[in-house]
PDB file of C-alpha atoms in Angstrom:
ATOM      1  CA  MET A   1      49.526 -45.414 143.395  1.00 56.00           C
ATOM      2  CA  ALA A   2      49.212 -42.047 145.333  1.00 63.00           C
ATOM      3  CA  SER A   3      45.570 -40.586 146.421  1.00 64.00           C
ATOM      4  CA  ALA A   4      43.448 -37.333 145.943  1.00 61.00           C
ATOM      5  CA  PRO A   5      44.269 -34.640 149.500  1.00 62.00           C
ATOM      6  CA  GLN A   6      40.631 -35.524 151.077  1.00 61.00           C
ATOM      7  CA  PHE A   7      39.945 -32.043 152.903  1.00 57.00           C
ATOM      8  CA  VAL A   8      37.604 -31.573 155.996  1.00 59.00           C
ATOM      9  CA  CYS A   9      35.245 -28.989 153.959  1.00 65.00           C
ATOM     10  CA  PRO A  10      36.183 -29.138 150.587  1.00 83.00           C
ATOM     11  CA  GLN A  11      35.685 -25.489 148.770  1.00 90.00           C
ATOM     12  CA  PHE A  12      33.658 -25.065 145.110  1.00 94.00           C
ATOM     13  CA  THR A  13      33.193 -22.342 143.414  1.00 95.00           C
ATOM     14  CA  TYR A  14      29.256 -22.231 142.415  1.00 96.00           C
ATOM     15  CA  LEU A  15      27.891 -19.768 139.354  1.00 97.00           C
ATOM     16  CA  PHE A  16      25.136 -18.219 138.373  1.00 97.00           C
ATOM     17  CA  LEU A  17      22.696 -16.799 136.819  1.00 97.00           C
ATOM     18  CA  ALA A  18      21.378 -13.777 138.179  1.00 96.00           C
ATOM     19  CA  VAL A  19      17.924 -11.026 138.836  1.00 96.00           C
ATOM     20  CA  ARG A  20      18.322  -8.147 141.708  1.00 95.00           C
ATOM     21  CA  ARG A  21      15.127  -8.329 142.991  1.00 93.00           C
ATOM     22  CA  ALA A  22      15.364  -4.952 143.916  1.00 92.00           C
ATOM     23  CA  ASP A  23      15.192  -3.779 140.066  1.00 91.00           C
ATOM     24  CA  LEU A  24      12.040  -3.514 137.911  1.00 90.00           C
ATOM     25  CA  CYS A  25      14.178  -3.765 134.377  1.00 93.00           C
ATOM     26  CA  ALA A  26      16.376  -6.113 135.460  1.00 90.00           C
ATOM     27  CA  VAL A  27      19.041  -8.137 133.372  1.00 94.00           C
ATOM     28  CA  PRO A  28      20.439 -10.937 134.287  1.00 94.00           C
ATOM     29  CA  CYS A  29      24.092 -11.647 135.346  1.00 95.00           C
ATOM     30  CA  ARG A  30      26.893 -13.793 136.409  1.00 96.00           C
ATOM     31  CA  LEU A  31      27.688 -14.569 139.770  1.00 96.00           C
ATOM     32  CA  LYS A  32      30.041 -16.105 141.305  1.00 95.00           C
ATOM     33  CA  VAL A  33      30.562 -17.326 144.635  1.00 95.00           C
ATOM     34  CA  THR A  34      33.341 -19.478 146.863  1.00 94.00           C
ATOM     35  CA  ALA A  35      30.999 -22.049 149.523  1.00 94.00           C
ATOM     36  CA  SER A  36      31.564 -25.959 150.605  1.00 92.00           C
ATOM     37  CA  SER A  37      27.787 -26.648 149.676  1.00 93.00           C
ATOM     38  CA  GLU A  38      25.378 -24.831 147.109  1.00 95.00           C
ATOM     39  CA  ARG A  39      22.497 -24.478 149.957  1.00 96.00           C
ATOM     40  CA  TYR A  40      25.480 -21.980 151.280  1.00 96.00           C
ATOM     41  CA  ALA A  41      26.063 -20.071 148.878  1.00 96.00           C
ATOM     42  CA  ARG A  42      22.443 -19.649 147.632  1.00 96.00           C
ATOM     43  CA  ARG A  43      22.110 -18.326 151.243  1.00 96.00           C
ATOM     44  CA  ALA A  44      24.862 -15.933 150.354  1.00 95.00           C
ATOM     45  CA  LEU A  45      23.086 -14.111 147.424  1.00 95.00           C
ATOM     46  CA  ALA A  46      19.337 -15.149 148.108  1.00 95.00           C
ATOM     47  CA  LYS A  47      18.982 -11.594 149.985  1.00 95.00           C
ATOM     48  CA  ASP A  48      18.993  -9.617 146.966  1.00 94.00           C
ATOM     49  CA  PHE A  49      19.005 -11.776 144.132  1.00 95.00           C
ATOM     50  CA  VAL A  50      16.466 -14.211 142.716  1.00 95.00           C
ATOM     51  CA  LEU A  51      19.070 -17.168 141.310  1.00 96.00           C
ATOM     52  CA  ALA A  52      19.171 -20.108 138.910  1.00 96.00           C
ATOM     53  CA  PHE A  53      22.244 -22.507 139.318  1.00 96.00           C
ATOM     54  CA  ALA A  54      24.116 -22.482 136.765  1.00 95.00           C
ATOM     55  CA  GLY A  55      27.222 -24.273 137.471  1.00 95.00           C
ATOM     56  CA  ARG A  56      29.672 -26.082 139.984  1.00 95.00           C
ATOM     57  CA  LEU A  57      33.850 -25.885 139.639  1.00 93.00           C
ATOM     58  CA  PRO A  58      36.082 -27.273 142.138  1.00 91.00           C
ATOM     59  CA  CYS A  59      38.131 -24.106 143.815  1.00 82.00           C
ATOM     60  CA  THR A  60      41.809 -24.183 143.794  1.00 71.00           C
ATOM     61  CA  THR A  61      43.747 -23.604 147.204  1.00 58.00           C
ATOM     62  CA  GLN A  62      44.553 -19.252 145.442  1.00 54.00           C
ATOM     63  CA  GLU A  63      40.785 -19.222 145.652  1.00 47.00           C
ATOM     64  CA  ALA A  64      39.897 -20.279 148.606  1.00 47.00           C
ATOM     65  CA  ARG A  65      38.420 -18.177 151.538  1.00 54.00           C
ATOM     66  CA  PRO A  66      37.678 -18.951 155.024  1.00 52.00           C
TER      67      PRO A  66
END
């Protein structure tokens, strides 16, 4: 039986519902970011957006970014 390859640092696509911090009349939008953990994904977006976690999807090799 073959096993799935184990990666040292697996990547996931994190989905968030986001509202821009600087916009008083902001409409929520869907954002996605590829990262190794939710903490790193939030860190990439938290400066400009208020985030609500919406999901985590496994990243394919085509979407992976260093």
